[in-house]
């Protein structure tokens, strides 16, 4: 890994270096994604339709071109390098990343892949945080599918760079019968593949970096006829309350030239992952090979698909085995609680439904992704699970969050095929099948006292209303 960009960022006063040599930077005013600032130019090709909504707004080609020109004049000299998105010999695109800041280029070097010679398309991404292109658009994340250009202005939050290209891939890959997913992916010792789908903060990165599992990637993957492949070349992990004891693989991955974003250094120059004075959305970016037990190969078709949700109400069991129809429904519901400031203007904790576990990144009609998911799960006979990484009995107000040790045990049991159908009970309100115990974890059943508590039924009714509303919009 080239350390030139790290040195250039320090020389340009873009950040400081921790005692262990990590580049530590601030993203500026915005410390999370600006979800309401994404615009997509309507493609000239009528078969490439965009499903416009609050996450994908329309902008004319002329307006986009005007902003692109302003950006060219605002910063005529940009750091530039070409990368690849998609770790597949044919199902990939190339992207020329042009950045105003050196540390953003270093981020791109970590998160994207080295360029090969067989891209589907050639794109250009330009990131200029110091430019507010207009009063109407102080922050602008624009995508033009026809000119194959991405423009990011007005924000220095690095996550916009990777998620913009994820959005591009989600738009392009369905044309090739490929389903892209907001998920981490792992291999078991028996070379079986498992996917962990979830919104930010539900545990994709943490749970996939586990002892006994080989990491394929922590956030963005695609499912093609060959199997599962990573869209990225690195990880962008949440680092709030990161500790060596709880998350040893991620902790040990933080070696130069990794980048710490909005992490405060203590008086001794050491990262303080418990200091949320800038934001709770602390981030660490590092290449995949910083994880000792990783794989860069195309993985087998998934034996198991795990939906991660952070349940506020404490009514979803720690683990449930979904029927085929439940699997499709929960894929389109994408229920969780938004925990931590992963989006601008978002309160700290609230229940949400985000289809495909990442609606802001999927710009086509949702039915396209639904049909691809249903077809591939049926074709490859993948088991689908719902795992609650949120609160247990008593819910957010009166209960405790399910421990990471317990959830790791559940993930281990799934990936190692340790469940049997006769062990399951039926949820009285939600129709979920869940085990009463797991040998390596212990009791996972919902207690009789909680099942008969008034708050339990209230929580179930609130969830049902959320689910019904979500499915009515699909």
Coordinates of C-alpha atoms in Angstrom, one line a residue:
X1 CA 0.0 0.0 0.0
X2 CA 1.4 3.4 -1.1
X3 CA 1.8 5.8 1.9
X4 CA 2.2 8.8 -0.4
X5 CA -1.4 10.0 0.0
X6 CA -1.1 9.7 3.8
X7 CA 2.0 12.0 3.8
X8 CA 0.3 14.4 1.3
X9 CA -2.7 14.7 3.6
X10 CA -0.6 15.5 6.6
X11 CA 1.5 18.0 4.6
X12 CA -1.8 19.6 3.4
X13 CA -3.0 19.9 7.0
X14 CA -6.0 17.7 6.3
X15 CA -5.4 15.7 9.5
X16 CA -3.1 14.5 12.2
X17 CA -1.3 11.2 12.9
X18 CA -2.1 9.1 16.0
X19 CA 0.7 7.6 18.1
X20 CA 0.3 4.3 16.1
X21 CA 0.6 6.1 12.8
X22 CA -3.1 6.3 11.7
X23 CA -4.3 9.3 9.7
X24 CA -7.0 11.0 11.8
X25 CA -9.3 13.4 9.9
X26 CA -12.4 15.4 10.3
X27 CA -15.2 15.3 7.7
X28 CA -16.2 18.9 8.4
X29 CA -19.8 20.2 9.0
X30 CA -21.4 16.9 8.0
X31 CA -20.5 13.7 9.8
X32 CA -23.0 11.5 8.1
X33 CA -24.7 10.9 4.8
X34 CA -26.9 13.7 3.4
X35 CA -29.7 11.4 2.3
X36 CA -31.9 14.2 0.9
X37 CA -29.3 15.6 -1.5
X38 CA -29.0 12.8 -4.1
X39 CA -30.1 13.6 -7.7
X40 CA -30.2 11.4 -10.8
X41 CA -30.4 12.6 -14.4
X42 CA -33.2 10.7 -16.2
X43 CA -31.4 8.3 -18.6
X44 CA -32.1 8.7 -22.3
X45 CA -32.5 4.9 -22.6
X46 CA -36.2 4.3 -21.7
X47 CA -35.4 0.9 -20.4
X48 CA -33.2 2.4 -17.7
X49 CA -35.9 3.9 -15.5
X50 CA -35.3 5.5 -12.2
X51 CA -37.9 5.2 -9.4
X52 CA -37.8 8.8 -8.2
X53 CA -38.6 9.4 -4.5
X54 CA -37.3 11.2 -1.5
X55 CA -33.9 9.4 -1.9
X56 CA -33.6 9.8 -5.7
X57 CA -34.6 13.1 -7.0
X58 CA -34.6 14.3 -10.6
X59 CA -32.3 16.9 -12.1
X60 CA -31.9 17.8 -15.8
X61 CA -28.8 16.9 -17.8
X62 CA -28.2 20.6 -18.4
X63 CA -28.4 21.4 -14.7
X64 CA -26.0 18.6 -13.8
X65 CA -23.6 19.7 -16.6
X66 CA -23.6 23.2 -15.2
X67 CA -22.6 22.0 -11.8
X68 CA -19.9 19.8 -13.3
X69 CA -18.5 22.8 -15.1
X70 CA -18.6 24.9 -11.9
X71 CA -16.7 22.1 -10.1
X72 CA -14.0 22.0 -12.8
X73 CA -13.4 25.7 -12.4
X74 CA -13.6 25.7 -8.6
X75 CA -10.7 23.3 -8.2
X76 CA -8.9 22.9 -11.5
X77 CA -6.2 20.6 -10.0
X78 CA -7.5 17.4 -8.4
X79 CA -5.9 14.3 -7.1
X80 CA -6.9 11.5 -9.5
X81 CA -6.7 7.8 -9.7
X82 CA -8.6 5.0 -11.5
X83 CA -10.1 2.1 -9.6
X84 CA -12.5 -0.8 -10.1
X85 CA -15.9 -1.5 -8.4
X86 CA -16.8 -5.1 -8.4
X87 CA -14.4 -8.0 -7.7
X88 CA -15.5 -10.0 -10.7
X89 CA -13.6 -10.4 -14.0
X90 CA -16.6 -9.3 -16.1
X91 CA -19.2 -7.8 -13.8
X92 CA -17.3 -4.7 -12.8
X93 CA -17.0 -1.0 -13.7
X94 CA -14.0 1.3 -13.6
X95 CA -14.2 4.7 -11.9
X96 CA -11.8 7.6 -12.2
X97 CA -11.9 9.2 -8.7
X98 CA -11.0 12.9 -8.6
X99 CA -10.7 14.5 -5.2
X100 CA -10.0 17.9 -3.7
X101 CA -8.6 16.3 -0.5
X102 CA -5.8 13.7 -0.4
X103 CA -7.4 11.8 2.4
X104 CA -10.5 11.2 0.3
X105 CA -8.2 9.7 -2.4
X106 CA -6.7 7.5 0.3
X107 CA -10.2 6.5 1.3
X108 CA -11.0 5.5 -2.3
X109 CA -7.8 3.5 -2.5
X110 CA -8.9 1.5 0.5
X111 CA -12.5 1.0 -0.4
X112 CA -12.3 0.4 -4.1
X113 CA -10.3 -2.3 -6.1
X114 CA -7.2 -2.1 -8.4
X115 CA -8.3 -1.6 -12.0
X116 CA -8.4 -4.6 -14.4
X117 CA -9.0 -4.7 -18.1
X118 CA -12.7 -5.8 -18.4
X119 CA -15.0 -3.2 -17.0
X120 CA -18.7 -2.9 -18.1
X121 CA -18.5 0.9 -18.1
X122 CA -16.1 3.7 -17.3
X123 CA -17.2 6.3 -14.8
X124 CA -15.8 9.4 -13.2
X125 CA -16.5 10.5 -9.6
X126 CA -15.5 14.0 -8.6
X127 CA -15.6 15.0 -4.9
X128 CA -15.2 18.7 -3.9
X129 CA -16.3 19.4 -0.3
X130 CA -15.5 23.1 -0.4
X131 CA -17.9 23.8 -3.2
X132 CA -21.5 24.6 -2.6
X133 CA -22.8 24.7 -6.2
X134 CA -25.9 26.9 -5.5
X135 CA -28.1 28.2 -2.7
X136 CA -30.7 25.6 -3.8
X137 CA -28.1 22.8 -3.5
X138 CA -25.6 23.6 -0.7
X139 CA -24.9 19.8 -0.7
X140 CA -25.2 17.9 -4.0
X141 CA -24.7 14.3 -4.8
X142 CA -25.5 13.9 -8.4
X143 CA -25.4 10.9 -10.8
X144 CA -25.7 11.1 -14.6
X145 CA -26.0 7.6 -16.1
X146 CA -25.6 8.8 -19.6
X147 CA -22.3 10.7 -19.2
X148 CA -21.3 8.2 -16.4
X149 CA -20.4 11.0 -14.0
X150 CA -20.9 11.3 -10.2
X151 CA -20.5 14.7 -8.5
X152 CA -20.2 15.2 -4.7
X153 CA -20.1 18.7 -3.4
X154 CA -20.6 20.5 -0.1
X155 CA -19.8 17.6 2.2
X156 CA -16.6 16.0 3.3
X157 CA -18.1 12.8 4.7
X158 CA -16.2 10.0 3.0
X159 CA -19.1 7.6 3.1
X160 CA -20.8 9.5 0.3
X161 CA -18.0 8.4 -2.1
X162 CA -18.5 4.6 -1.6
X163 CA -22.3 4.8 -1.4
X164 CA -22.5 6.8 -4.6
X165 CA -20.7 4.1 -6.5
X166 CA -22.8 1.4 -4.7
X167 CA -25.9 3.3 -6.0
X168 CA -24.4 3.2 -9.5
X169 CA -23.9 -0.6 -9.3
X170 CA -27.4 -1.2 -7.9
X171 CA -28.7 0.7 -10.9
X172 CA -26.6 -1.2 -13.5
X173 CA -26.3 -4.8 -12.3
X174 CA -30.0 -5.9 -12.5
X175 CA -29.6 -5.6 -16.3
X176 CA -27.2 -8.5 -16.1
X177 CA -29.5 -10.6 -13.8
X178 CA -27.3 -9.7 -10.8
X179 CA -28.7 -8.8 -7.4
X180 CA -26.5 -6.3 -5.5
X181 CA -27.1 -6.3 -1.7
X182 CA -26.3 -4.1 1.3
X183 CA -24.7 -6.9 3.2
X184 CA -21.5 -8.5 4.6
X185 CA -20.4 -11.9 3.5
X186 CA -18.5 -14.7 5.2
X187 CA -17.2 -18.2 4.6
X188 CA -17.4 -21.0 7.2
X189 CA -14.6 -23.5 7.7
X190 CA -16.7 -25.9 5.5
X191 CA -16.6 -23.3 2.7
X192 CA -20.3 -22.5 2.9
X193 CA -21.2 -18.8 2.3
X194 CA -23.5 -16.7 4.5
X195 CA -24.8 -13.2 3.9
X196 CA -25.6 -10.7 6.6
X197 CA -28.0 -8.0 5.4
X198 CA -28.8 -4.9 7.5
X199 CA -28.8 -1.2 7.7
X200 CA -25.9 0.8 9.2
X201 CA -25.5 0.0 12.9
X202 CA -27.1 -3.4 12.9
X203 CA -23.8 -5.3 13.1
X204 CA -22.8 -6.3 9.5
X205 CA -19.2 -5.4 10.0
X206 CA -18.9 -6.4 13.6
X207 CA -20.5 -9.8 13.2
X208 CA -18.8 -10.7 10.0
X209 CA -15.4 -10.1 11.5
X210 CA -15.6 -13.1 13.8
X211 CA -13.3 -15.9 14.8
X212 CA -13.8 -19.0 12.7
X213 CA -15.3 -17.1 9.7
X214 CA -13.4 -15.9 6.7
X215 CA -14.4 -12.4 5.6
X216 CA -15.4 -11.8 2.0
X217 CA -16.5 -8.2 2.7
X218 CA -18.3 -6.1 5.2
X219 CA -20.9 -4.0 3.3
X220 CA -21.6 -4.4 -0.4
X221 CA -21.9 -7.6 -2.4
X222 CA -23.5 -9.0 -5.6
X223 CA -25.1 -12.3 -6.3
X224 CA -24.5 -13.5 -9.9
X225 CA -24.7 -16.9 -11.7
X226 CA -21.1 -17.7 -10.4
X227 CA -21.9 -16.9 -6.7
X228 CA -21.2 -14.0 -4.4
X229 CA -18.6 -11.3 -5.0
X230 CA -17.5 -8.2 -3.2
X231 CA -18.1 -4.9 -4.8
X232 CA -15.4 -3.3 -2.7
X233 CA -11.7 -3.7 -1.7
X234 CA -11.9 -2.5 1.9
X235 CA -14.0 -1.8 4.9
X236 CA -15.6 1.3 6.4
X237 CA -16.4 0.2 9.9
X238 CA -18.3 2.1 12.6
X239 CA -15.8 2.6 15.4
X240 CA -17.9 4.0 18.3
X241 CA -16.9 2.1 21.5
X242 CA -14.5 -0.1 19.5
X243 CA -12.5 -2.3 21.8
X244 CA -9.9 -5.0 21.3
X245 CA -11.8 -7.4 23.6
X246 CA -15.2 -7.1 21.7
X247 CA -14.0 -6.7 18.1
X248 CA -10.4 -7.9 17.9
X249 CA -10.2 -8.3 14.2
X250 CA -11.4 -4.8 13.4
X251 CA -9.2 -3.4 16.2
X252 CA -6.1 -5.1 14.9
X253 CA -7.0 -4.0 11.3
X254 CA -6.4 -0.4 12.3
X255 CA -2.8 -0.1 11.2
X256 CA -1.3 2.4 8.8
X257 CA -2.4 3.5 6.2
X258 CA -5.9 3.1 7.7
X259 CA -7.9 6.3 8.1
X260 CA -9.9 7.3 11.2
X261 CA -12.8 9.7 10.4
X262 CA -14.1 12.0 13.2
X263 CA -12.3 10.0 15.9
X264 CA -10.9 12.1 18.7
X265 CA -7.3 11.6 19.9
X266 CA -6.7 11.7 23.6
X267 CA -3.9 13.8 25.3
X268 CA -1.4 11.0 24.5
X269 CA -2.3 10.9 20.8
X270 CA -4.2 7.7 21.0
X271 CA -7.7 7.2 19.4
X272 CA -10.5 7.5 21.9
X273 CA -13.3 5.4 20.4
X274 CA -15.6 6.2 23.4
X275 CA -15.5 10.0 22.7
X276 CA -18.6 10.9 20.7
X277 CA -18.1 14.7 21.1
X278 CA -17.9 15.1 17.3
X279 CA -20.4 12.4 16.3
X280 CA -21.5 9.0 17.4
X281 CA -20.9 7.9 13.7
X282 CA -17.1 7.4 14.2
X283 CA -15.6 5.6 11.2
X284 CA -12.5 3.6 10.3
X285 CA -11.5 2.9 6.7
X286 CA -8.9 0.2 5.8
X287 CA -8.2 -2.3 3.0
X288 CA -9.6 -5.8 3.2
X289 CA -6.2 -7.4 3.6
X290 CA -5.9 -5.7 7.0
X291 CA -8.3 -8.5 8.1
X292 CA -6.1 -11.5 8.6
X293 CA -8.7 -14.1 7.8
X294 CA -10.2 -12.8 4.5
X295 CA -11.0 -14.0 1.0
X296 CA -10.8 -12.2 -2.3
X297 CA -12.4 -15.0 -4.3
X298 CA -15.9 -15.3 -5.7
X299 CA -17.7 -17.2 -3.0
X300 CA -20.3 -20.1 -3.4
X301 CA -24.0 -19.3 -3.6
X302 CA -25.2 -18.6 0.0
X303 CA -26.4 -21.4 2.1
X304 CA -27.7 -18.9 4.6
X305 CA -29.0 -15.4 4.5
X306 CA -29.3 -13.5 7.7
X307 CA -31.4 -10.3 8.1
X308 CA -30.1 -8.2 10.9
X309 CA -32.6 -5.9 12.7
X310 CA -32.2 -3.8 15.8
X311 CA -35.7 -4.2 17.4
X312 CA -36.7 -1.4 19.7
X313 CA -39.7 -3.1 21.1
X314 CA -38.1 -6.4 22.3
X315 CA -40.8 -8.5 20.6
X316 CA -38.7 -10.0 17.8
X317 CA -36.8 -13.1 19.0
X318 CA -33.1 -13.3 19.1
X319 CA -33.2 -15.5 16.0
X320 CA -36.1 -16.7 13.7
X321 CA -36.1 -19.0 10.7
X322 CA -38.2 -17.4 8.0
X323 CA -40.5 -19.2 5.6
X324 CA -40.0 -18.4 1.8
X325 CA -42.8 -15.8 1.9
X326 CA -41.6 -14.2 5.1
X327 CA -38.1 -14.0 3.6
X328 CA -39.4 -12.0 0.7
X329 CA -41.6 -9.8 2.9
X330 CA -38.8 -9.0 5.4
X331 CA -36.4 -8.3 2.5
X332 CA -38.9 -5.6 1.3
X333 CA -39.7 -4.4 4.8
X334 CA -36.1 -3.9 5.9
X335 CA -37.0 -3.2 9.5
X336 CA -34.6 -1.9 12.1
X337 CA -34.0 1.0 14.4
X338 CA -31.7 3.8 13.2
X339 CA -29.0 3.7 15.9
X340 CA -26.4 6.5 15.8
X341 CA -26.1 9.4 13.4
X342 CA -25.6 7.6 10.1
X343 CA -27.7 10.2 8.3
X344 CA -27.9 14.0 8.7
X345 CA -30.9 15.3 10.6
X346 CA -31.7 11.8 12.0
X347 CA -32.6 11.5 15.7
X348 CA -30.5 9.0 17.6
X349 CA -33.0 6.1 17.8
X350 CA -36.2 5.5 15.8
X351 CA -37.9 2.5 14.1
X352 CA -37.6 2.5 10.3
X353 CA -38.4 0.5 7.3
X354 CA -35.9 0.5 4.4
X355 CA -36.7 -1.9 1.6
X356 CA -33.7 -4.1 0.5
X357 CA -32.1 -3.0 3.8
X358 CA -30.9 0.2 2.0
X359 CA -33.6 1.9 0.0
X360 CA -31.5 5.2 -0.4
X361 CA -29.0 3.2 -2.6
X362 CA -31.5 1.3 -4.8
X363 CA -32.8 3.6 -7.6
X364 CA -34.8 1.2 -9.7
X365 CA -38.4 0.0 -9.0
X366 CA -38.2 -2.1 -5.8
X367 CA -40.0 -5.0 -7.5
X368 CA -36.9 -5.6 -9.7
X369 CA -34.8 -6.3 -6.6
X370 CA -37.6 -8.3 -5.0
X371 CA -38.0 -10.6 -8.0
X372 CA -34.2 -11.1 -8.2
X373 CA -34.0 -12.0 -4.5
X374 CA -37.0 -14.4 -4.6
X375 CA -35.7 -16.1 -7.7
X376 CA -32.1 -16.6 -6.4
X377 CA -33.2 -17.8 -2.9
X378 CA -35.5 -20.4 -4.5
X379 CA -33.0 -21.5 -7.1
X380 CA -30.2 -22.0 -4.6
X381 CA -32.4 -23.2 -1.6
X382 CA -30.9 -20.6 0.7
X383 CA -32.2 -20.6 4.3
X384 CA -33.2 -17.1 5.5
X385 CA -33.0 -15.9 9.1
X386 CA -34.0 -12.9 11.1
X387 CA -31.6 -12.0 13.9
X388 CA -32.4 -9.3 16.4
X389 CA -29.3 -7.3 17.4
X390 CA -31.4 -4.8 19.3
X391 CA -33.4 -5.1 22.5
X392 CA -34.8 -8.2 24.3
X393 CA -37.6 -8.4 26.8
X394 CA -38.7 -5.0 28.0
X395 CA -37.7 -3.3 24.8
X396 CA -35.7 -0.1 24.5
X397 CA -37.3 1.6 27.5
X398 CA -37.1 -1.1 30.1
X399 CA -34.9 -3.9 28.7
X400 CA -31.3 -4.6 27.8
X401 CA -29.8 -4.8 24.3
X402 CA -28.9 -8.4 23.3
X403 CA -25.2 -9.0 24.0
X404 CA -22.8 -9.2 21.1
X405 CA -21.5 -12.5 22.6
X406 CA -25.0 -14.0 22.3
X407 CA -25.5 -12.7 18.8
X408 CA -22.1 -14.1 17.8
X409 CA -23.1 -17.5 19.1
X410 CA -26.3 -17.4 17.0
X411 CA -24.4 -16.4 13.9
X412 CA -21.9 -19.3 14.6
X413 CA -24.8 -21.7 14.9
X414 CA -26.3 -20.6 11.6
X415 CA -23.1 -20.7 9.7
X416 CA -22.2 -24.1 11.1
X417 CA -25.6 -25.6 10.3
X418 CA -26.4 -26.3 14.0
X419 CA -30.2 -25.8 13.9
X420 CA -32.9 -28.4 13.4
X421 CA -36.6 -27.8 12.6
X422 CA -38.0 -29.6 15.7
X423 CA -36.3 -27.1 18.0
X424 CA -38.6 -24.2 17.0
X425 CA -41.6 -22.5 18.6
X426 CA -44.2 -20.2 17.0
X427 CA -44.4 -16.5 17.9
X428 CA -48.0 -15.8 19.0
X429 CA -48.4 -12.5 17.1
X430 CA -45.8 -12.2 14.4
X431 CA -45.9 -15.8 13.1
X432 CA -42.1 -16.2 13.4
X433 CA -40.5 -19.6 14.2
X434 CA -37.8 -19.3 16.8
X435 CA -35.7 -21.8 18.8
X436 CA -36.2 -22.2 22.5
X437 CA -32.5 -22.8 23.0
X438 CA -29.2 -23.2 21.2
X439 CA -26.6 -25.6 22.5
X440 CA -23.7 -23.1 22.2
X441 CA -25.8 -20.0 23.3
X442 CA -28.3 -21.2 25.9
X443 CA -31.9 -20.1 26.2
X444 CA -33.3 -18.0 23.4
X445 CA -37.0 -18.4 24.1
X446 CA -39.4 -15.5 24.9
X447 CA -40.4 -15.9 28.5
X448 CA -44.0 -16.6 29.4
X449 CA -44.1 -13.5 31.6
X450 CA -43.0 -11.3 28.7
X451 CA -45.4 -12.9 26.3
X452 CA -48.3 -12.0 28.6
X453 CA -47.0 -8.5 29.4
X454 CA -49.2 -5.6 28.0
X455 CA -46.1 -4.0 26.5
X456 CA -45.4 -7.1 24.4
X457 CA -48.7 -6.9 22.6
X458 CA -48.4 -3.1 22.2
X459 CA -45.0 -3.7 20.6
X460 CA -46.3 -6.4 18.3
X461 CA -49.2 -4.1 17.1
X462 CA -46.8 -1.3 16.4
X463 CA -44.5 -3.5 14.4
X464 CA -47.5 -5.0 12.5
X465 CA -48.6 -1.5 11.5
X466 CA -45.0 -0.7 10.4
X467 CA -44.8 -3.9 8.4
X468 CA -48.2 -3.5 6.7
X469 CA -47.4 0.1 5.7
X470 CA -44.0 -0.9 4.3
X471 CA -45.5 -3.8 2.2
X472 CA -48.3 -1.6 0.9
X473 CA -45.7 0.6 -0.9
X474 CA -43.9 -2.2 -2.7

